């Protein structure tokens, strides 16, 4: 396992030194400073707006970090010819890929922890000045963070899958973004197709593909629990646990597929 | 030195051009516009998991649009505002800004009360702890739609969510009375008095309760008169002449009970203290 640890370490440190990643992180911090300005215009829910805005910023920054770090995960090693050194080492490609994924997950975790901490400070001070209609539940904040992190891990796994066979940096990034957009909307589209009367006029082929996407792509909207914290709603722990397990199983399947493709890839 | 002079020259030109742009921009300022949105279902899909943020952005757009108007919103503006606020509360059904603003801008147009009530019902289904929403809904019912019964039901919900609204119980009781539900008004006041600590407020409600009990007593006398004489009396005095009552009870508010043209019991005091009023106005 020490080889995996070394890959994790290199990936993590490489991510910290990456200027693009650093830039995205700084952008996130700057956006956090705009929380009071954005929430100031609210009529009756300043704290709720501050909380919703902060969580949305983290969500977007988390996505950008995942997409850029994931896209560069293996292609950078290939560009720098470092991959040739790695494949000659006594370490399996599966372990190499796992190390890369864990390194990415660790970097995401640290970034999210810092962003969530700053957001908590911003929301706390806003709530001090403008008390919300219901007291903020900080334990829910923690659960929202866990759920969001799991969603980003699933996207990271998809990113790793795309980098396992793609030859350019751009393709995995574009595909990961596409998966994010599809994953966020399939549940809503399926609900619409199932319930809306006007959906009966939609062609059965479109309906088939839309519903098929719901079952194939990760259902990312299930991980969204932001409004539970924003409006201090009761958290369904059983639902949260099920969603987390779903995320864990989904990313395991994706990583399994990624290692399969990567182990058969011609890296010469 | 030469380089510095060139720099300051360019800087001066930059400032001058900015001043010019600023003037031109102000002269051609276009009126604020509401966002053109696809259907609310599609808007949710394209939010890609950021419904709360998108809802707040759309809300800000509608607020700035209404604020930029130099006249009250015209009918077409109100309809557009309804669609955007409907989208706001669909994307984020807990968004109080959306409900509050919708009540403020849409309630004064009678044709939009129905759509507004649809928005408010969405709010009541989600913000179950919030007394404002049933209050807005109840207010629209009794004030704009003249539906006292529905108004009383929703104001009661608002009162139960926030009992600090001490003006509500007597209003609710009055609405029940206007909806021919005097017994409901009495039962409601009895319950509120039972759970309210003693003091001026309790005394105030007791006064209203006493008046409604008399109204209920007179309504029962009207029924007995109809049963005995198979006709409706033209005035309350006929209840005395017909030996149903010995005398017409006195209104605790200082007014006099009468029978209105619809055959309902009314009072000249309109359930407000006539003595105090007379003193206050110096009569």
Coordinates of N, CA and C in Angstrom, one line a residue, chain A residues 20-231:
Chain A
X20 N -3.9 26.5 -11.8 CA -5.3 26.6 -12.2 C -6.1 26.2 -11.0
X21 N -5.8 25.2 -10.3 CA -6.5 24.8 -9.1 C -6.4 25.9 -8.0
X22 N -5.2 26.4 -7.9 CA -5.1 27.5 -6.9 C -5.9 28.7 -7.3
X23 N -6.0 29.0 -8.6 CA -6.8 30.1 -9.1 C -8.2 29.9 -8.8
X24 N -8.7 28.7 -9.0 CA -10.2 28.4 -8.7 C -10.5 28.5 -7.3
X25 N -9.5 28.1 -6.4 CA -9.7 28.1 -5.0 C -9.7 29.6 -4.5
X26 N -8.9 30.4 -5.1 CA -8.8 31.9 -4.7 C -10.2 32.5 -5.2
X27 N -10.6 32.1 -6.4 CA -11.9 32.6 -6.9 C -13.0 32.3 -5.9
X28 N -13.0 31.1 -5.3 CA -14.0 30.7 -4.3 C -13.9 31.6 -3.1
X29 N -12.7 31.8 -2.7 CA -12.5 32.7 -1.5 C -13.0 34.1 -1.7
X30 N -12.7 34.6 -2.9 CA -13.2 36.0 -3.3 C -14.7 36.0 -3.4
X31 N -15.3 35.0 -3.9 CA -16.8 34.9 -4.0 C -17.4 34.9 -2.6
X32 N -16.7 34.3 -1.7 CA -17.2 34.2 -0.3 C -17.3 35.7 0.3
X33 N -16.4 36.5 -0.1 CA -16.4 37.9 0.3 C -17.7 38.7 -0.2
X34 N -18.2 38.1 -1.2 CA -19.4 38.8 -1.8 C -20.7 38.4 -1.1
X35 N -20.6 37.5 -0.2 CA -21.9 37.0 0.5 C -22.7 38.1 1.1
X36 N -22.1 39.1 1.9 CA -22.9 40.1 2.5 C -23.6 41.0 1.4
X37 N -22.9 41.2 0.3 CA -23.4 42.1 -0.8 C -24.6 41.4 -1.4
X38 N -24.5 40.1 -1.7 CA -25.5 39.4 -2.4 C -26.8 39.3 -1.5
X39 N -26.6 39.0 -0.2 CA -27.7 38.8 0.7 C -28.3 40.1 1.1
X40 N -27.6 41.2 1.0 CA -28.1 42.5 1.5 C -29.4 42.9 0.9
X41 N -29.7 42.5 -0.4 CA -30.9 43.0 -1.1 C -32.1 42.1 -0.7
X42 N -31.9 41.1 0.1 CA -33.1 40.3 0.4 C -34.1 41.1 1.2
X43 N -35.4 40.8 1.0 CA -36.4 41.6 1.8 C -36.6 41.0 3.2
X44 N -36.8 39.6 3.2 CA -37.1 39.0 4.5 C -36.3 37.8 4.9
X45 N -35.3 37.5 4.1 CA -34.5 36.3 4.5 C -33.0 36.5 4.2
X46 N -32.4 37.5 4.8 CA -31.0 37.8 4.5 C -30.1 36.6 4.9
X47 N -30.3 36.0 6.0 CA -29.4 34.9 6.4 C -29.6 33.7 5.5
X48 N -30.9 33.4 5.2 CA -31.2 32.3 4.3 C -30.5 32.5 2.9
X49 N -30.6 33.7 2.4 CA -29.9 34.0 1.1 C -28.4 33.9 1.2
X50 N -27.9 34.4 2.3 CA -26.4 34.2 2.5 C -26.0 32.8 2.6
X51 N -26.8 32.0 3.3 CA -26.5 30.5 3.3 C -26.6 29.8 2.0
X52 N -27.7 30.2 1.3 CA -27.9 29.6 0.0 C -26.9 29.9 -1.0
X53 N -26.5 31.2 -1.0 CA -25.5 31.7 -1.9 C -24.1 31.0 -1.6
X54 N -23.7 31.0 -0.3 CA -22.5 30.4 0.1 C -22.4 28.9 -0.4
X55 N -23.5 28.2 -0.2 CA -23.5 26.8 -0.5 C -23.4 26.6 -2.1
X56 N -24.1 27.5 -2.8 CA -24.0 27.4 -4.2 C -22.6 27.7 -4.7
X57 N -22.0 28.7 -4.1 CA -20.6 29.1 -4.5 C -19.7 27.8 -4.3
X58 N -19.8 27.2 -3.1 CA -19.0 26.0 -2.8 C -19.3 24.9 -3.9
X59 N -20.6 24.8 -4.2 CA -20.9 23.7 -5.1 C -20.3 24.0 -6.5
X60 N -20.3 25.2 -7.0 CA -19.7 25.5 -8.3 C -18.2 25.4 -8.2
X61 N -17.6 25.9 -7.1 CA -16.1 25.8 -7.0 C -15.7 24.4 -6.9
X62 N -16.4 23.6 -6.1 CA -16.1 22.2 -6.0 C -16.2 21.5 -7.3
X63 N -17.2 21.8 -8.1 CA -17.3 21.2 -9.5 C -16.1 21.6 -10.3
X64 N -15.8 22.9 -10.3 CA -14.6 23.4 -11.2 C -13.3 22.7 -10.7
X65 N -13.1 22.6 -9.4 CA -11.9 21.9 -8.9 C -11.9 20.4 -9.4
X66 N -13.0 19.8 -9.3 CA -13.1 18.4 -9.7 C -12.8 18.2 -11.2
X67 N -13.4 19.1 -12.0 CA -13.3 19.0 -13.4 C -11.8 19.2 -13.8
X68 N -11.2 20.3 -13.3 CA -9.9 20.6 -13.7 C -8.8 19.7 -13.2
X69 N -9.0 19.3 -11.9 CA -8.0 18.4 -11.3 C -8.2 17.0 -12.0
X70 N -9.4 16.6 -12.1 CA -9.7 15.3 -12.7 C -9.2 15.2 -14.2
X71 N -9.4 16.3 -14.9 CA -9.0 16.3 -16.3 C -7.5 16.2 -16.5
X72 N -6.7 16.8 -15.5 CA -5.3 16.8 -15.6 C -4.7 15.5 -14.9
X73 N -5.5 14.7 -14.3 CA -5.0 13.7 -13.4 C -3.9 12.8 -14.1
X74 N -4.2 12.2 -15.3 CA -3.3 11.3 -15.9 C -2.6 12.0 -17.1
X75 N -3.4 12.8 -17.8 CA -2.9 13.4 -19.0 C -1.6 14.2 -18.7
X76 N -1.5 14.9 -17.6 CA -0.3 15.6 -17.2 C 0.9 14.7 -17.1
X77 N 0.7 13.5 -16.5 CA 1.7 12.6 -16.3 C 2.2 12.1 -17.7
X78 N 1.2 12.0 -18.6 CA 1.6 11.5 -20.0 C 2.3 12.6 -20.7
X79 N 1.8 13.9 -20.6 CA 2.5 15.0 -21.3 C 4.0 15.1 -20.8
X80 N 4.2 15.0 -19.5 CA 5.5 15.1 -18.9 C 6.3 13.9 -19.0
X81 N 5.8 12.9 -19.6 CA 6.5 11.6 -19.8 C 6.7 10.9 -18.4
X82 N 6.1 11.4 -17.4 CA 6.3 10.8 -16.1 C 5.6 9.4 -16.0
X83 N 4.6 9.2 -16.9 CA 3.9 8.0 -16.8 C 4.8 6.8 -17.2
X84 N 5.8 7.1 -18.0 CA 6.8 6.0 -18.4 C 7.6 5.5 -17.2
X85 N 7.9 6.5 -16.3 CA 8.6 6.1 -15.1 C 7.7 5.2 -14.2
X86 N 6.4 5.7 -14.2 CA 5.5 5.0 -13.3 C 5.3 3.5 -13.8
X87 N 5.1 3.4 -15.1 CA 4.8 2.0 -15.5 C 5.9 1.1 -15.4
X88 N 7.1 1.7 -15.3 CA 8.3 0.8 -15.1 C 8.5 0.4 -13.7
X89 N 7.8 1.1 -12.8 CA 7.9 0.8 -11.3 C 7.1 -0.5 -11.0
X90 N 7.5 -1.1 -9.9 CA 6.7 -2.3 -9.5 C 5.3 -2.0 -8.9
X91 N 4.5 -1.3 -9.6 CA 3.2 -0.9 -9.1 C 2.1 -1.1 -10.2
X92 N 1.1 -1.8 -9.8 CA 0.1 -2.1 -10.8 C -0.6 -0.8 -11.3
X93 N -1.2 -0.9 -12.5 CA -1.9 0.3 -13.0 C -3.1 0.6 -12.2
X94 N -3.7 -0.5 -11.7 CA -4.9 -0.3 -10.8 C -4.6 0.5 -9.6
X95 N -3.4 0.2 -9.0 CA -3.0 0.9 -7.8 C -2.7 2.3 -8.1
X96 N -2.0 2.5 -9.3 CA -1.7 3.9 -9.7 C -2.9 4.7 -9.8
X97 N -4.0 4.1 -10.5 CA -5.2 4.9 -10.7 C -5.9 5.1 -9.4
X98 N -5.9 4.1 -8.5 CA -6.5 4.3 -7.2 C -5.8 5.4 -6.4
X99 N -4.5 5.4 -6.5 CA -3.7 6.4 -5.8 C -4.1 7.8 -6.3
X100 N -4.2 7.9 -7.6 CA -4.6 9.2 -8.2 C -6.0 9.6 -7.7
X101 N -6.9 8.7 -7.7 CA -8.3 9.0 -7.3 C -8.3 9.5 -5.8
X102 N -7.6 8.7 -5.0 CA -7.6 9.1 -3.5 C -6.9 10.4 -3.3
X103 N -5.9 10.7 -4.0 CA -5.2 12.0 -3.9 C -6.1 13.1 -4.3
X104 N -6.9 12.9 -5.4 CA -7.9 13.9 -5.8 C -8.9 14.1 -4.8
X105 N -9.4 12.9 -4.2 CA -10.4 13.0 -3.2 C -10.0 13.8 -1.9
X106 N -8.7 13.5 -1.6 CA -8.1 14.2 -0.4 C -8.0 15.7 -0.6
X107 N -7.5 16.1 -1.8 CA -7.4 17.5 -2.2 C -8.8 18.2 -2.2
X108 N -9.8 17.5 -2.7 CA -11.1 18.0 -2.7 C -11.6 18.2 -1.3
X109 N -11.3 17.2 -0.4 CA -11.8 17.3 1.0 C -11.2 18.5 1.7
X110 N -9.9 18.7 1.5 CA -9.2 19.8 2.2 C -9.8 21.2 1.7
X111 N -10.0 21.2 0.3 CA -10.5 22.5 -0.3 C -11.9 22.8 0.3
X112 N -12.7 21.7 0.3 CA -14.1 21.9 0.7 C -14.2 22.3 2.2
X113 N -13.3 21.7 3.0 CA -13.3 22.0 4.5 C -13.0 23.5 4.7
X114 N -12.0 24.0 3.9 CA -11.7 25.4 4.1 C -12.8 26.3 3.6
X115 N -13.4 25.9 2.4 CA -14.5 26.8 1.9 C -15.7 26.7 2.8
X116 N -16.1 25.5 3.3 CA -17.2 25.4 4.2 C -17.0 26.1 5.5
X117 N -15.8 26.1 6.0 CA -15.5 26.8 7.2 C -15.7 28.3 7.0
X118 N -15.2 28.8 5.9 CA -15.3 30.3 5.6 C -16.8 30.6 5.4
X119 N -17.5 29.8 4.7 CA -18.9 30.0 4.5 C -19.7 30.0 5.8
X120 N -19.3 29.1 6.7 CA -20.0 29.1 8.1 C -19.7 30.4 8.8
X121 N -18.5 30.9 8.7 CA -18.2 32.2 9.4 C -19.1 33.3 8.8
X122 N -19.2 33.3 7.4 CA -20.0 34.4 6.8 C -21.5 34.2 7.2
X123 N -22.0 33.0 7.2 CA -23.4 32.8 7.5 C -23.6 33.1 9.0
X124 N -22.7 32.7 9.8 CA -22.9 33.0 11.3 C -23.0 34.5 11.6
X125 N -22.1 35.2 11.0 CA -22.1 36.7 11.2 C -23.4 37.3 10.6
X126 N -23.8 36.8 9.5 CA -25.0 37.4 8.9 C -26.2 37.1 9.8
X127 N -26.2 35.8 10.3 CA -27.4 35.4 11.2 C -27.4 36.2 12.5
X128 N -26.2 36.6 12.9 CA -26.1 37.5 14.1 C -26.7 38.8 13.9
X129 N -26.5 39.4 12.7 CA -27.1 40.7 12.4 C -28.5 40.6 11.9
X130 N -28.8 39.6 11.2 CA -30.2 39.4 10.7 C -30.7 38.0 11.1
X131 N -31.3 37.9 12.3 CA -31.7 36.5 12.7 C -32.7 35.9 11.8
X132 N -32.4 34.6 11.4 CA -33.3 33.9 10.4 C -34.6 33.6 11.1
X133 N -35.6 33.3 10.3 CA -37.0 33.0 10.8 C -36.9 31.7 11.7
X134 N -36.0 30.8 11.4 CA -35.8 29.6 12.3 C -34.3 29.5 12.6
X135 N -33.9 29.1 13.8 CA -32.5 29.0 14.1 C -31.7 28.0 13.2
X136 N -30.5 28.4 12.9 CA -29.7 27.6 12.0 C -29.3 26.3 12.7
X137 N -29.3 25.2 11.9 CA -29.0 23.9 12.5 C -27.6 23.5 11.9
X138 N -26.6 23.7 12.8 CA -25.2 23.5 12.3 C -24.9 22.0 12.0
X139 N -25.6 21.1 12.7 CA -25.3 19.7 12.5 C -25.8 19.3 11.0
X140 N -26.9 20.0 10.6 CA -27.4 19.8 9.2 C -26.3 20.3 8.2
X141 N -25.7 21.4 8.6 CA -24.6 22.0 7.7 C -23.5 20.9 7.5
X142 N -23.2 20.2 8.5 CA -22.2 19.1 8.4 C -22.7 18.0 7.5
X143 N -23.9 17.7 7.6 CA -24.5 16.6 6.8 C -24.6 17.0 5.3
X144 N -24.9 18.3 5.1 CA -25.0 18.8 3.7 C -23.6 18.8 3.1
X145 N -22.6 19.1 3.9 CA -21.2 19.0 3.4 C -20.8 17.6 3.0
X146 N -21.2 16.7 3.9 CA -20.9 15.2 3.6 C -21.5 14.8 2.3
X147 N -22.8 15.2 2.1 CA -23.6 14.8 0.9 C -22.9 15.5 -0.3
X148 N -22.6 16.7 -0.2 CA -22.0 17.5 -1.3 C -20.6 16.8 -1.7
X149 N -19.9 16.5 -0.7 CA -18.6 15.8 -0.9 C -18.7 14.5 -1.7
X150 N -19.7 13.7 -1.2 CA -20.0 12.5 -1.9 C -20.3 12.7 -3.4
X151 N -21.1 13.7 -3.6 CA -21.5 14.0 -5.0 C -20.3 14.3 -5.8
X152 N -19.4 15.1 -5.3 CA -18.1 15.5 -6.0 C -17.2 14.3 -6.2
X153 N -17.3 13.3 -5.2 CA -16.5 12.1 -5.4 C -17.0 11.3 -6.6
X154 N -18.3 11.3 -6.7 CA -18.9 10.5 -7.8 C -18.5 11.2 -9.1
X155 N -18.5 12.5 -9.2 CA -18.1 13.2 -10.4 C -16.6 13.0 -10.6
X156 N -15.8 13.0 -9.5 CA -14.4 12.7 -9.7 C -14.1 11.3 -10.3
X157 N -14.9 10.4 -9.8 CA -14.8 9.0 -10.3 C -15.1 9.0 -11.8
X158 N -16.1 9.8 -12.2 CA -16.4 9.8 -13.7 C -15.3 10.5 -14.4
X159 N -14.7 11.5 -13.8 CA -13.5 12.1 -14.4 C -12.4 11.2 -14.6
X160 N -12.1 10.4 -13.6 CA -11.1 9.4 -13.6 C -11.4 8.3 -14.7
X161 N -12.6 8.0 -14.8 CA -13.0 7.0 -15.9 C -12.7 7.6 -17.3
X162 N -13.0 8.9 -17.5 CA -12.8 9.5 -18.8 C -11.3 9.7 -19.1
X163 N -10.5 10.0 -18.0 CA -9.1 10.2 -18.2 C -8.4 8.8 -18.5
X164 N -9.1 7.7 -18.0 CA -8.4 6.4 -18.2 C -8.3 6.0 -19.7
X165 N -9.2 6.6 -20.5 CA -9.1 6.2 -21.9 C -8.9 7.4 -22.9
X166 N -9.1 8.6 -22.4 CA -9.0 9.8 -23.2 C -7.5 10.1 -23.5
X167 N -7.2 10.7 -24.6 CA -5.8 11.0 -24.9 C -5.5 12.5 -24.7
X168 N -6.6 13.3 -24.6 CA -6.4 14.8 -24.3 C -6.9 15.2 -23.0
X169 N -6.5 16.4 -22.5 CA -7.0 16.9 -21.3 C -8.4 17.5 -21.4
X170 N -8.7 18.0 -22.6 CA -10.0 18.7 -22.8 C -11.2 17.7 -22.8
X171 N -11.0 16.5 -23.4 CA -12.1 15.6 -23.5 C -12.7 15.1 -22.1
X172 N -11.8 14.7 -21.2 CA -12.4 14.3 -19.9 C -13.1 15.5 -19.2
X173 N -12.5 16.7 -19.3 CA -13.2 17.9 -18.7 C -14.6 18.1 -19.3
X174 N -14.6 18.1 -20.6 CA -15.9 18.3 -21.3 C -16.9 17.2 -20.9
X175 N -16.4 16.0 -20.9 CA -17.3 14.8 -20.6 C -17.8 14.9 -19.2
X176 N -16.9 15.3 -18.3 CA -17.3 15.3 -16.9 C -18.4 16.4 -16.6
X177 N -18.1 17.5 -17.3 CA -19.1 18.6 -17.2 C -20.5 18.2 -17.7
X178 N -20.4 17.4 -18.9 CA -21.7 16.9 -19.5 C -22.4 16.0 -18.5
X179 N -21.6 15.1 -17.9 CA -22.2 14.2 -16.9 C -22.8 14.9 -15.8
X180 N -22.2 16.0 -15.3 CA -22.7 16.8 -14.2 C -24.1 17.3 -14.6
X181 N -24.1 17.9 -15.8 CA -25.4 18.6 -16.2 C -26.5 17.5 -16.4
X182 N -26.1 16.4 -17.0 CA -27.1 15.3 -17.2 C -27.5 14.8 -15.8
X183 N -26.6 14.5 -15.0 CA -26.9 13.9 -13.6 C -27.7 14.8 -12.8
X184 N -27.6 16.1 -13.0 CA -28.4 17.1 -12.2 C -29.8 17.2 -12.7
X185 N -30.0 16.8 -14.0 CA -31.4 17.1 -14.6 C -32.2 15.8 -14.9
X186 N -31.6 14.6 -14.9 CA -32.3 13.4 -15.3 C -33.6 13.2 -14.4
X187 N -33.4 13.3 -13.1 CA -34.5 13.1 -12.2 C -35.7 14.0 -12.5
X188 N -35.4 15.3 -12.7 CA -36.4 16.3 -13.0 C -37.1 15.9 -14.3
X189 N -36.3 15.6 -15.3 CA -36.9 15.3 -16.7 C -37.7 14.0 -16.6
X190 N -37.3 13.0 -15.8 CA -38.1 11.8 -15.7 C -39.4 12.1 -15.0
X191 N -39.3 12.9 -13.9 CA -40.6 13.2 -13.2 C -41.5 13.9 -14.1
X192 N -41.0 14.8 -15.0 CA -41.8 15.6 -15.9 C -42.5 14.6 -16.9
X193 N -41.7 13.7 -17.4 CA -42.2 12.7 -18.4 C -43.2 11.8 -17.8
X194 N -43.1 11.5 -16.5 CA -44.0 10.6 -15.8 C -45.3 11.3 -15.4
X195 N -45.2 12.6 -15.1 CA -46.4 13.2 -14.5 C -47.1 14.3 -15.4
X196 N -46.3 15.0 -16.1 CA -46.9 16.2 -16.9 C -47.8 15.6 -18.0
X197 N -49.1 16.2 -18.1 CA -50.0 15.7 -19.1 C -49.4 16.0 -20.6
X198 N -48.7 17.2 -20.7 CA -48.2 17.5 -22.0 C -47.1 16.6 -22.5
X199 N -46.5 15.9 -21.5 CA -45.3 15.0 -21.8 C -45.8 13.9 -22.7
X200 N -47.1 13.6 -22.8 CA -47.6 12.5 -23.6 C -47.3 12.7 -25.1
X201 N -47.2 14.0 -25.4 CA -47.0 14.4 -26.8 C -45.5 14.2 -27.3
X202 N -44.6 14.0 -26.3 CA -43.2 13.8 -26.6 C -43.0 12.4 -27.2
X203 N -42.1 12.4 -28.2 CA -41.9 11.1 -28.9 C -41.4 10.0 -28.0
X204 N -41.8 8.8 -28.2 CA -41.4 7.7 -27.3 C -39.9 7.5 -27.4
X205 N -39.2 7.8 -28.5 CA -37.8 7.6 -28.6 C -37.1 8.6 -27.6
X206 N -37.5 9.9 -27.6 CA -36.9 10.9 -26.7 C -37.2 10.5 -25.3
X207 N -38.4 10.0 -25.1 CA -38.8 9.6 -23.7 C -37.9 8.4 -23.3
X208 N -37.7 7.5 -24.2 CA -36.9 6.3 -23.9 C -35.4 6.7 -23.5
X209 N -34.8 7.6 -24.3 CA -33.5 8.0 -24.0 C -33.4 8.8 -22.7
X210 N -34.4 9.7 -22.5 CA -34.4 10.5 -21.3 C -34.5 9.6 -20.0
X211 N -35.4 8.6 -20.1 CA -35.5 7.7 -18.9 C -34.3 6.8 -18.8
X212 N -33.8 6.4 -19.9 CA -32.6 5.5 -19.9 C -31.4 6.3 -19.2
X213 N -31.3 7.6 -19.5 CA -30.2 8.4 -18.9 C -30.4 8.4 -17.4
X214 N -31.6 8.5 -17.0 CA -31.9 8.5 -15.5 C -31.3 7.3 -14.8
X215 N -31.4 6.1 -15.5 CA -30.9 4.9 -14.8 C -29.4 4.7 -15.0
X216 N -28.9 5.3 -16.1 CA -27.4 5.0 -16.4 C -26.5 6.1 -15.7
X217 N -26.9 7.3 -15.9 CA -26.0 8.4 -15.3 C -26.2 8.6 -13.8
X218 N -25.2 9.1 -13.1 CA -25.4 9.2 -11.6 C -26.5 10.3 -11.4
X219 N -27.4 9.9 -10.4 CA -28.5 10.8 -10.1 C -28.0 11.9 -9.1
X220 N -27.4 12.9 -9.6 CA -26.7 13.9 -8.7 C -27.6 14.8 -7.9
X221 N -28.8 15.0 -8.5 CA -29.8 15.9 -7.7 C -30.2 15.3 -6.4
X222 N -30.0 13.9 -6.3 CA -30.4 13.3 -5.0 C -29.4 13.7 -3.9
X223 N -28.2 14.2 -4.2 CA -27.3 14.6 -3.2 C -27.5 16.0 -2.7
X224 N -28.4 16.7 -3.4 CA -28.6 18.1 -3.1 C -29.5 18.3 -1.9
X225 N -28.9 18.7 -0.8 CA -29.7 18.9 0.5 C -29.5 20.3 1.0
X226 N -29.1 21.2 0.2 CA -28.8 22.6 0.6 C -29.9 23.2 1.3
X227 N -31.1 23.0 0.8 CA -32.3 23.8 1.4 C -32.6 23.3 2.9
X228 N -32.1 22.1 3.2 CA -32.3 21.6 4.6 C -31.6 22.5 5.6
X229 N -30.4 22.9 5.2 CA -29.7 23.9 6.1 C -30.2 25.3 5.9
X230 N -30.4 25.7 4.7 CA -30.8 27.1 4.4 C -32.1 27.5 5.2
X231 N -33.1 26.5 5.2 CA -34.4 26.8 5.8 C -34.6 26.0 7.1

